mmCIF file of N, CA and C in Angstrom:
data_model
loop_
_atom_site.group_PDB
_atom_site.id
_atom_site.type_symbol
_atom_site.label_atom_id
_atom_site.label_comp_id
_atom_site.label_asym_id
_atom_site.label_seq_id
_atom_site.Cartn_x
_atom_site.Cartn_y
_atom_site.Cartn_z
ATOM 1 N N UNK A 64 -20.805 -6.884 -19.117
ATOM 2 C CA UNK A 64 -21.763 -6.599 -18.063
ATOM 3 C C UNK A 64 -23.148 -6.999 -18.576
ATOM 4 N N UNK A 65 -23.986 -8.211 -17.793
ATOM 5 C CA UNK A 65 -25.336 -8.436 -18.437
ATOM 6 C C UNK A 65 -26.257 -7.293 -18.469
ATOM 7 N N UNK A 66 -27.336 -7.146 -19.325
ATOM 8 C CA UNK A 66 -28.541 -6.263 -19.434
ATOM 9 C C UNK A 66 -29.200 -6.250 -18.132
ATOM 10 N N UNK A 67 -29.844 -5.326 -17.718
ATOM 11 C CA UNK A 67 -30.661 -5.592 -16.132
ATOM 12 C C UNK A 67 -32.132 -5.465 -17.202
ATOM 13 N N UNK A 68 -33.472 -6.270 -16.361
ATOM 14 C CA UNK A 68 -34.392 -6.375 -17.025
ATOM 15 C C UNK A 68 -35.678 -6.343 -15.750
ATOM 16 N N UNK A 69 -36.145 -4.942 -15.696
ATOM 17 C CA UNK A 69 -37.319 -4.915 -14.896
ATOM 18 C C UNK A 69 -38.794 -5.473 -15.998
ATOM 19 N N UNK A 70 -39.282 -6.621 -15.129
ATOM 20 C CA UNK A 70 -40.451 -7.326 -15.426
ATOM 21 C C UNK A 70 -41.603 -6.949 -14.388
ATOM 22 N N UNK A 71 -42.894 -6.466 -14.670
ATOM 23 C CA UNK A 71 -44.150 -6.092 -13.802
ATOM 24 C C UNK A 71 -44.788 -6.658 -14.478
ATOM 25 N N UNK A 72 -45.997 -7.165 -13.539
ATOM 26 C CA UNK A 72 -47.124 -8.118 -13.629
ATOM 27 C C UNK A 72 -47.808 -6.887 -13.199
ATOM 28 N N UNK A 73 -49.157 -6.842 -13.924
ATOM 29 C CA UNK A 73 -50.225 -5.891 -13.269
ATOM 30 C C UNK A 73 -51.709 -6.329 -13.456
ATOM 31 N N UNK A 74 -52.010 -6.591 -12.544
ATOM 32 C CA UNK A 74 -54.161 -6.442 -12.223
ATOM 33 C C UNK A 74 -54.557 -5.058 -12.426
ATOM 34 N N UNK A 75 -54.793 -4.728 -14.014
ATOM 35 C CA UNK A 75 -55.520 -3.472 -14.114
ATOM 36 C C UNK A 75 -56.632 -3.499 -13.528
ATOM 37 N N UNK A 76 -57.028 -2.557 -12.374
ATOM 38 C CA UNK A 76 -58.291 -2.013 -11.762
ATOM 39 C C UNK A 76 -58.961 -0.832 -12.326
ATOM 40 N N UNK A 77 -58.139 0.102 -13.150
ATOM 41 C CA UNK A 77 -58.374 1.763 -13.184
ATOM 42 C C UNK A 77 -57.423 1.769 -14.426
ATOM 43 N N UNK A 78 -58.306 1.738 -15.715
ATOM 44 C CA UNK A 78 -57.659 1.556 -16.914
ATOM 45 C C UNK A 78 -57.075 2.882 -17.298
ATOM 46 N N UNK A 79 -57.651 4.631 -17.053
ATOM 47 C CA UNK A 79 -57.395 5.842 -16.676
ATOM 48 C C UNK A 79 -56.574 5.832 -16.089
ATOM 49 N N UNK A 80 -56.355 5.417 -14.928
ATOM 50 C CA UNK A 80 -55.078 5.747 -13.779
ATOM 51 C C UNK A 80 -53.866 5.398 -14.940
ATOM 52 N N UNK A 81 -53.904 4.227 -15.212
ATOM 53 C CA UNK A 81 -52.907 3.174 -16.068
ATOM 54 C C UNK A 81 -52.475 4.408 -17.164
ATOM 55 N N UNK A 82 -53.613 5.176 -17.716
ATOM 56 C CA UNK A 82 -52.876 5.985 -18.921
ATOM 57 C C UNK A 82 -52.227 6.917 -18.049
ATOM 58 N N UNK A 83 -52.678 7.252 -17.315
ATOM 59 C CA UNK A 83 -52.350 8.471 -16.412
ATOM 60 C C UNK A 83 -50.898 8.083 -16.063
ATOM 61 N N UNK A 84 -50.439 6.851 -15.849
ATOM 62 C CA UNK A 84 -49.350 6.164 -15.667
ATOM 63 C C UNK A 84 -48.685 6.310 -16.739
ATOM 64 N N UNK A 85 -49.118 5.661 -17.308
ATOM 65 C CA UNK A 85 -47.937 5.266 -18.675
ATOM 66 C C UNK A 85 -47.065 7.129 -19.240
ATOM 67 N N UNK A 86 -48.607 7.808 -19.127
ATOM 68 C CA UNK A 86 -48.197 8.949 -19.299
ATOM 69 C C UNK A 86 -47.168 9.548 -18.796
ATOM 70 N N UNK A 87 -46.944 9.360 -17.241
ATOM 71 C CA UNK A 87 -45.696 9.959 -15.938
ATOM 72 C C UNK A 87 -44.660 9.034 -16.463
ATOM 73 N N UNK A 88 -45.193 7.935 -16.375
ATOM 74 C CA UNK A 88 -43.689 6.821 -16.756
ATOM 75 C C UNK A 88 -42.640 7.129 -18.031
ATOM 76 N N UNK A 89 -43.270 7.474 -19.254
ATOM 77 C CA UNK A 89 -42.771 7.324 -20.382
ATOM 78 C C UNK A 89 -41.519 8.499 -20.342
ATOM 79 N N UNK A 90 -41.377 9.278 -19.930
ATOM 80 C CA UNK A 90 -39.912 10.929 -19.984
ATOM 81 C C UNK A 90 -38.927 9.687 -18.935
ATOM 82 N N UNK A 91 -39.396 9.265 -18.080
ATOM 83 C CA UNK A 91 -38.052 8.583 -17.219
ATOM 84 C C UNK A 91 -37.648 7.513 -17.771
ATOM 85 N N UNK A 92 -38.586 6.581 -18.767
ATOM 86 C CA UNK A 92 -38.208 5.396 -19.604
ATOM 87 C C UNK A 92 -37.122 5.937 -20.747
ATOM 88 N N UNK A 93 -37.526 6.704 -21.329
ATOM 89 C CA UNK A 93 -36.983 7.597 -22.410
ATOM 90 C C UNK A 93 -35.509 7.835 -21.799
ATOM 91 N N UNK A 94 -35.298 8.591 -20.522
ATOM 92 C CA UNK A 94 -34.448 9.253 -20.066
ATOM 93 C C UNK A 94 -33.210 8.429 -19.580
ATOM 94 N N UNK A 95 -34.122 7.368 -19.291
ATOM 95 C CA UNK A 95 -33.065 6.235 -18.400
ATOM 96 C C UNK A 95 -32.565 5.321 -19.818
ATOM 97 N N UNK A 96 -33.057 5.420 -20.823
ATOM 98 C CA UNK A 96 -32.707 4.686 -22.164
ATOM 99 C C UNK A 96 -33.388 3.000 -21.446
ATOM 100 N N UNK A 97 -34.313 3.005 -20.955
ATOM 101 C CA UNK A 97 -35.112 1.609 -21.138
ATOM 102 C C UNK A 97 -35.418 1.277 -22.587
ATOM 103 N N UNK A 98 -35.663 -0.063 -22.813
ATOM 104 C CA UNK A 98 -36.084 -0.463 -23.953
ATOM 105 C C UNK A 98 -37.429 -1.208 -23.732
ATOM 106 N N UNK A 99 -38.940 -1.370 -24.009
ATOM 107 C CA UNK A 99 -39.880 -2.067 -23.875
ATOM 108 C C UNK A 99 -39.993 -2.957 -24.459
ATOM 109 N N UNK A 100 -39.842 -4.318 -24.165
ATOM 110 C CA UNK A 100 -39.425 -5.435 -24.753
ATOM 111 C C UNK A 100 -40.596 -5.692 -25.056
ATOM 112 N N UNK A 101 -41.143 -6.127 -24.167
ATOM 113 C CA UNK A 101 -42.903 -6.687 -24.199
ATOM 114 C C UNK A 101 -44.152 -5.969 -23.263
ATOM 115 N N UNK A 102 -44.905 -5.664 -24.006
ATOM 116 C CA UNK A 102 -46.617 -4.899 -23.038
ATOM 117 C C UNK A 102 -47.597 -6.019 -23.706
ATOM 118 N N UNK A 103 -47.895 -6.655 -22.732
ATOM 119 C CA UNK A 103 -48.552 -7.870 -23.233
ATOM 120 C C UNK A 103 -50.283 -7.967 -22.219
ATOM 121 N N UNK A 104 -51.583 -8.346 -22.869
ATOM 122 C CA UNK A 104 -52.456 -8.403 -22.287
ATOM 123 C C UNK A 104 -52.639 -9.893 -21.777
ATOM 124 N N UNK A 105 -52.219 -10.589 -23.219
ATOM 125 C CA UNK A 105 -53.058 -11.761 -23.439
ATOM 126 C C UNK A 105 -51.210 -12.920 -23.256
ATOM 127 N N UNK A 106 -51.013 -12.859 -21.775
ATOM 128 C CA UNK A 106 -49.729 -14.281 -21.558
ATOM 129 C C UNK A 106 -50.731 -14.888 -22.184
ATOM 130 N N UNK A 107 -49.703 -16.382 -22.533
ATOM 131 C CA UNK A 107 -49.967 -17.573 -22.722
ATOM 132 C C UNK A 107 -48.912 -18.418 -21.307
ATOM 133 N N UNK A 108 -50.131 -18.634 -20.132
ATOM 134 C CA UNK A 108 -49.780 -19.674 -19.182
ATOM 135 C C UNK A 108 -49.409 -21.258 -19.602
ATOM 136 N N UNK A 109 -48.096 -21.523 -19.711
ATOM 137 C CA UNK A 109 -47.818 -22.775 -19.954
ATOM 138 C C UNK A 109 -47.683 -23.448 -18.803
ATOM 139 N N UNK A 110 -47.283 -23.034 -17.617
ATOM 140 C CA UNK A 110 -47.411 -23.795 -16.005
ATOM 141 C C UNK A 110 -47.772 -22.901 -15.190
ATOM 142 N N UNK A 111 -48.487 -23.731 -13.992
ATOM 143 C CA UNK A 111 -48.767 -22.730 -12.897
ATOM 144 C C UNK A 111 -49.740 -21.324 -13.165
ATOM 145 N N UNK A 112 -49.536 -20.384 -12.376
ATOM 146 C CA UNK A 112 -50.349 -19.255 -12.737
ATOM 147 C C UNK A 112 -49.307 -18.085 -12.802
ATOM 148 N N UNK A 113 -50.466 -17.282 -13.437
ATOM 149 C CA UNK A 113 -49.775 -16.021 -13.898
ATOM 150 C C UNK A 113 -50.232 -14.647 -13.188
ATOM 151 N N UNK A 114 -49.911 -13.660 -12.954
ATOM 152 C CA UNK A 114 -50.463 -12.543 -11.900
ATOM 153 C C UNK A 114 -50.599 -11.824 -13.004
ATOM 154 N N UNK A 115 -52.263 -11.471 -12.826
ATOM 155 C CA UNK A 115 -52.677 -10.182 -13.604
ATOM 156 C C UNK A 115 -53.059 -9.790 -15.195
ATOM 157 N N UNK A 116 -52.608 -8.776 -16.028
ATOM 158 C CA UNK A 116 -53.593 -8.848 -17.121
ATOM 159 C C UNK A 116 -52.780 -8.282 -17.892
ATOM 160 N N UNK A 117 -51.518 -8.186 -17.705
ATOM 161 C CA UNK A 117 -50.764 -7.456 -18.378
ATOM 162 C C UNK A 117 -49.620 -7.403 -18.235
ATOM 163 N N UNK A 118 -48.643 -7.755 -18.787
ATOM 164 C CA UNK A 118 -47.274 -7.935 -18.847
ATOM 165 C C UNK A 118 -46.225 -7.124 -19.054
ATOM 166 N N UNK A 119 -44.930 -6.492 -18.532
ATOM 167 C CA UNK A 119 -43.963 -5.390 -18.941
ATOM 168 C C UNK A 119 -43.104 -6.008 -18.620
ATOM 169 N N UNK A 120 -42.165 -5.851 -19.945
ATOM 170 C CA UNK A 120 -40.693 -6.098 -19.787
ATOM 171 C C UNK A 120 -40.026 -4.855 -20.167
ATOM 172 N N UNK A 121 -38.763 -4.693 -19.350
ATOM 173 C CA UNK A 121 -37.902 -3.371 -19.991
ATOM 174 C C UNK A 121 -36.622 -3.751 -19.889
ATOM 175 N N UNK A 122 -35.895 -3.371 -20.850
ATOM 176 C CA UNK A 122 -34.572 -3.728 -20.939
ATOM 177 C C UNK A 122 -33.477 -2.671 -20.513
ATOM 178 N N UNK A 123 -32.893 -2.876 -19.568
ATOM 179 C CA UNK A 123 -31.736 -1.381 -19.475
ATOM 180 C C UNK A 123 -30.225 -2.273 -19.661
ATOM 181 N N UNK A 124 -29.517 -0.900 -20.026
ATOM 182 C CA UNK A 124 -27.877 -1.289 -20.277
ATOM 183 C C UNK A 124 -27.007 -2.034 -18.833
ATOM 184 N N UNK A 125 -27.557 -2.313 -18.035
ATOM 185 C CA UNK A 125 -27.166 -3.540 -16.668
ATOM 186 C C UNK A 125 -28.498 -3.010 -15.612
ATOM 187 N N UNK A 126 -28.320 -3.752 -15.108
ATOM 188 C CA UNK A 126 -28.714 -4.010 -13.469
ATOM 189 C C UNK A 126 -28.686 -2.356 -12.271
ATOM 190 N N UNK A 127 -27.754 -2.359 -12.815
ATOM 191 C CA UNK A 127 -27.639 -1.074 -11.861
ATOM 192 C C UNK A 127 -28.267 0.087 -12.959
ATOM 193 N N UNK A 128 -28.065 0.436 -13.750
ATOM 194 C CA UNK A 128 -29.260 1.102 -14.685
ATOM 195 C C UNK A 128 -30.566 0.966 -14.458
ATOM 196 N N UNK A 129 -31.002 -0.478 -14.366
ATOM 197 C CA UNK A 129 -32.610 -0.146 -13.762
ATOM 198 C C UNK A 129 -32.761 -0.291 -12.773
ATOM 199 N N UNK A 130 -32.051 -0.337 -12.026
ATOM 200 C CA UNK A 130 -32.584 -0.011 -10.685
ATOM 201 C C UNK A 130 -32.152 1.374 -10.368
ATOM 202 N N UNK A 131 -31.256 2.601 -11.319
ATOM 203 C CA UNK A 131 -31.343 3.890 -10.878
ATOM 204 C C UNK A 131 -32.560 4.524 -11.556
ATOM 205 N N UNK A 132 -32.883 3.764 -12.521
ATOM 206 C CA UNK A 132 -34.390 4.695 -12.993
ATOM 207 C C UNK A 132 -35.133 4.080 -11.765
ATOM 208 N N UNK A 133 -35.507 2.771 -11.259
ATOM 209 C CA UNK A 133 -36.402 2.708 -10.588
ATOM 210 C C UNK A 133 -36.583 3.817 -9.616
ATOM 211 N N UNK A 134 -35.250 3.717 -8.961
ATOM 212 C CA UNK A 134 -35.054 4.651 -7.466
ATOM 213 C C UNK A 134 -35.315 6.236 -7.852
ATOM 214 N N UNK A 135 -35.122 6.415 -9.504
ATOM 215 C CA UNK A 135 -34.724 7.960 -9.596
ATOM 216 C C UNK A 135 -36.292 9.060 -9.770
ATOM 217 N N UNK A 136 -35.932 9.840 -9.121
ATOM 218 C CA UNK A 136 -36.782 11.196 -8.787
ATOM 219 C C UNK A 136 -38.216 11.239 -9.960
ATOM 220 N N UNK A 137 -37.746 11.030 -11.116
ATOM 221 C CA UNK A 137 -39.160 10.913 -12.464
ATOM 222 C C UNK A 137 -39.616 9.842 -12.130
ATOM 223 N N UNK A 138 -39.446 8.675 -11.979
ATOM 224 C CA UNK A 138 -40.307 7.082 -11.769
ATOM 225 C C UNK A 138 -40.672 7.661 -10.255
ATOM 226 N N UNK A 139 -40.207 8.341 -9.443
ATOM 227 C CA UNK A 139 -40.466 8.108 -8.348
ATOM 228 C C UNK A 139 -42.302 8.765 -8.463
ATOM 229 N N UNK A 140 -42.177 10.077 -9.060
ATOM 230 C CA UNK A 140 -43.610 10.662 -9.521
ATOM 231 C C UNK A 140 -44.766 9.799 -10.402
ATOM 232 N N UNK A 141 -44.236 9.059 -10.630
ATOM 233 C CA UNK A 141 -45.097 7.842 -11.649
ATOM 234 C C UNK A 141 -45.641 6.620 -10.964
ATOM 235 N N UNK A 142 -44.790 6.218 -10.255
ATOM 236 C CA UNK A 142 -45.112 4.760 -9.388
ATOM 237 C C UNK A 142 -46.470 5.054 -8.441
ATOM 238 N N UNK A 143 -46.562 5.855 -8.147
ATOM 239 C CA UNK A 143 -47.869 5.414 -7.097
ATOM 240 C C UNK A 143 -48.820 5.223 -8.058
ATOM 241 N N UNK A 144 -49.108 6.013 -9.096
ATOM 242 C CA UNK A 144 -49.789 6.400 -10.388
ATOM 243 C C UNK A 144 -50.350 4.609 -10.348
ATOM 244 N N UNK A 145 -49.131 4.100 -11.066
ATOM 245 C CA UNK A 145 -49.810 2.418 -11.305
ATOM 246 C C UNK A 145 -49.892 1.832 -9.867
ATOM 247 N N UNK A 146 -49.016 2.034 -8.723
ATOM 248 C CA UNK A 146 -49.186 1.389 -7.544
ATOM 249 C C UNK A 146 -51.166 1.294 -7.649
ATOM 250 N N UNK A 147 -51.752 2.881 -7.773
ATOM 251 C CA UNK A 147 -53.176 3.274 -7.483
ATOM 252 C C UNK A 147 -53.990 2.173 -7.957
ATOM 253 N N UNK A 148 -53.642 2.226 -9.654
ATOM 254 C CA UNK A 148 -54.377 2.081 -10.779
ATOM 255 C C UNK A 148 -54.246 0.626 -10.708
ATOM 256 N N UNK A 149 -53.543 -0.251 -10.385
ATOM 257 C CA UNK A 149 -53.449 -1.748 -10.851
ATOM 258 C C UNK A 149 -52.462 -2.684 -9.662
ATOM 259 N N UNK A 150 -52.838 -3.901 -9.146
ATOM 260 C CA UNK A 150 -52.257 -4.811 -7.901
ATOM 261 C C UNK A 150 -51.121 -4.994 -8.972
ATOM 262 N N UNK A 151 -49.804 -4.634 -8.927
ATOM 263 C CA UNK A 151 -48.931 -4.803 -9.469
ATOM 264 C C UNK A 151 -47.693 -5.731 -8.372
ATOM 265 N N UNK A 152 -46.795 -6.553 -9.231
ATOM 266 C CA UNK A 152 -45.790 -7.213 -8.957
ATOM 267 C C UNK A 152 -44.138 -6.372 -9.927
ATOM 268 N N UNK A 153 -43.692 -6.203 -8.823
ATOM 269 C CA UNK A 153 -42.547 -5.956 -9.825
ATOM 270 C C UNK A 153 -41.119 -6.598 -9.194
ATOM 271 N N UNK A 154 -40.238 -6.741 -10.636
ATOM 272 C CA UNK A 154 -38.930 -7.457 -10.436
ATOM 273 C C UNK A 154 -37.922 -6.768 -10.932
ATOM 274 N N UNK A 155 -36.605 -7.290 -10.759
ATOM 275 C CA UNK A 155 -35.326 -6.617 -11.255
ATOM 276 C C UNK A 155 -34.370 -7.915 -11.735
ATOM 277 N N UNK A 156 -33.915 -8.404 -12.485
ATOM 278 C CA UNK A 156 -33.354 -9.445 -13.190
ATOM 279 C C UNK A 156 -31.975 -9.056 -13.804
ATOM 280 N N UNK A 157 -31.294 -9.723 -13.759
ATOM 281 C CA UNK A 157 -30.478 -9.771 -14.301
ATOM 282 C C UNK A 157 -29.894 -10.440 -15.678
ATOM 283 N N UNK A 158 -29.388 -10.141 -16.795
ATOM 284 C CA UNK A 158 -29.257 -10.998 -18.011
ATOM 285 C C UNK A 158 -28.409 -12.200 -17.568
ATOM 286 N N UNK A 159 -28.472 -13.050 -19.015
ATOM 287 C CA UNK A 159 -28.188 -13.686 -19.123
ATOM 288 C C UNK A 159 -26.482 -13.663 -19.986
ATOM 289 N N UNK A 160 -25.017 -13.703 -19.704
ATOM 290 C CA UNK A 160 -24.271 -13.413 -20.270
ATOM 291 C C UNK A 160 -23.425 -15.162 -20.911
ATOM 292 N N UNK A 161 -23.713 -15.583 -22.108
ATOM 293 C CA UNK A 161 -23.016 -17.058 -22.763
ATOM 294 C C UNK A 161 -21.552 -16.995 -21.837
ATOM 295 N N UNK A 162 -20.825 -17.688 -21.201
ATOM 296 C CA UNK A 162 -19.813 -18.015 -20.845
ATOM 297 C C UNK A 162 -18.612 -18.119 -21.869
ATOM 298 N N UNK A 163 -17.752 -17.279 -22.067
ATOM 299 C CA UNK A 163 -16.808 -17.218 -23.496
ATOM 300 C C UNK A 163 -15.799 -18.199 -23.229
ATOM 301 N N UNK A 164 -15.046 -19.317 -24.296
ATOM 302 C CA UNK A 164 -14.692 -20.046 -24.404
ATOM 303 C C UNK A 164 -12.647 -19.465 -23.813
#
């Protein structure tokens, strides 16, 4: 079963709100066993453009794992938090699994 991998782009507006965020976020990251791959300020744009100022990757055990933390009751108390604080983009991905011989 591939890894599921929520990626957010964020335009920090309200660098406070953002802690205030990270703060609500972090017990449901923990809880849901996310992994934080990357919190990045500074992409490096190699094509096209990039949204925002700050980068999140999280890794969960499939697809349907992050999308039950997304949906679940603790993120649900957290999300407006960054919705407030920063023009955010968010995704849900799926891994990548090598094709076995």
């Amino acid at each position: 079963m591939p890894k599921g991998y929520v990626v957010l782009t964020e335009a920090i507006k309200d660098s406070a709100g953002m802690a205030a965020y990270s703060q609500a976020a972090a017990p449901s990251m923990a809880h849901s066993g996310a992994t934080p791959l990357v919190v990045d300020g500074q992409p490096r744009v190699l094509e096209g453009e990039w949204h925002g100022n700050r980068t999140v990757i999280l890794e969960f055990e499939s697809v349907e794992a992050a999308q039950a933390w997304y949906d679940s009751d603790s993120y649900a108390t957290a999300r407006p938090l960054r919705q407030a604080a920063a023009e955010s983009n968010a995704v849900l991905l799926s891994g990548f699994e090598m094709p076995r011989d």
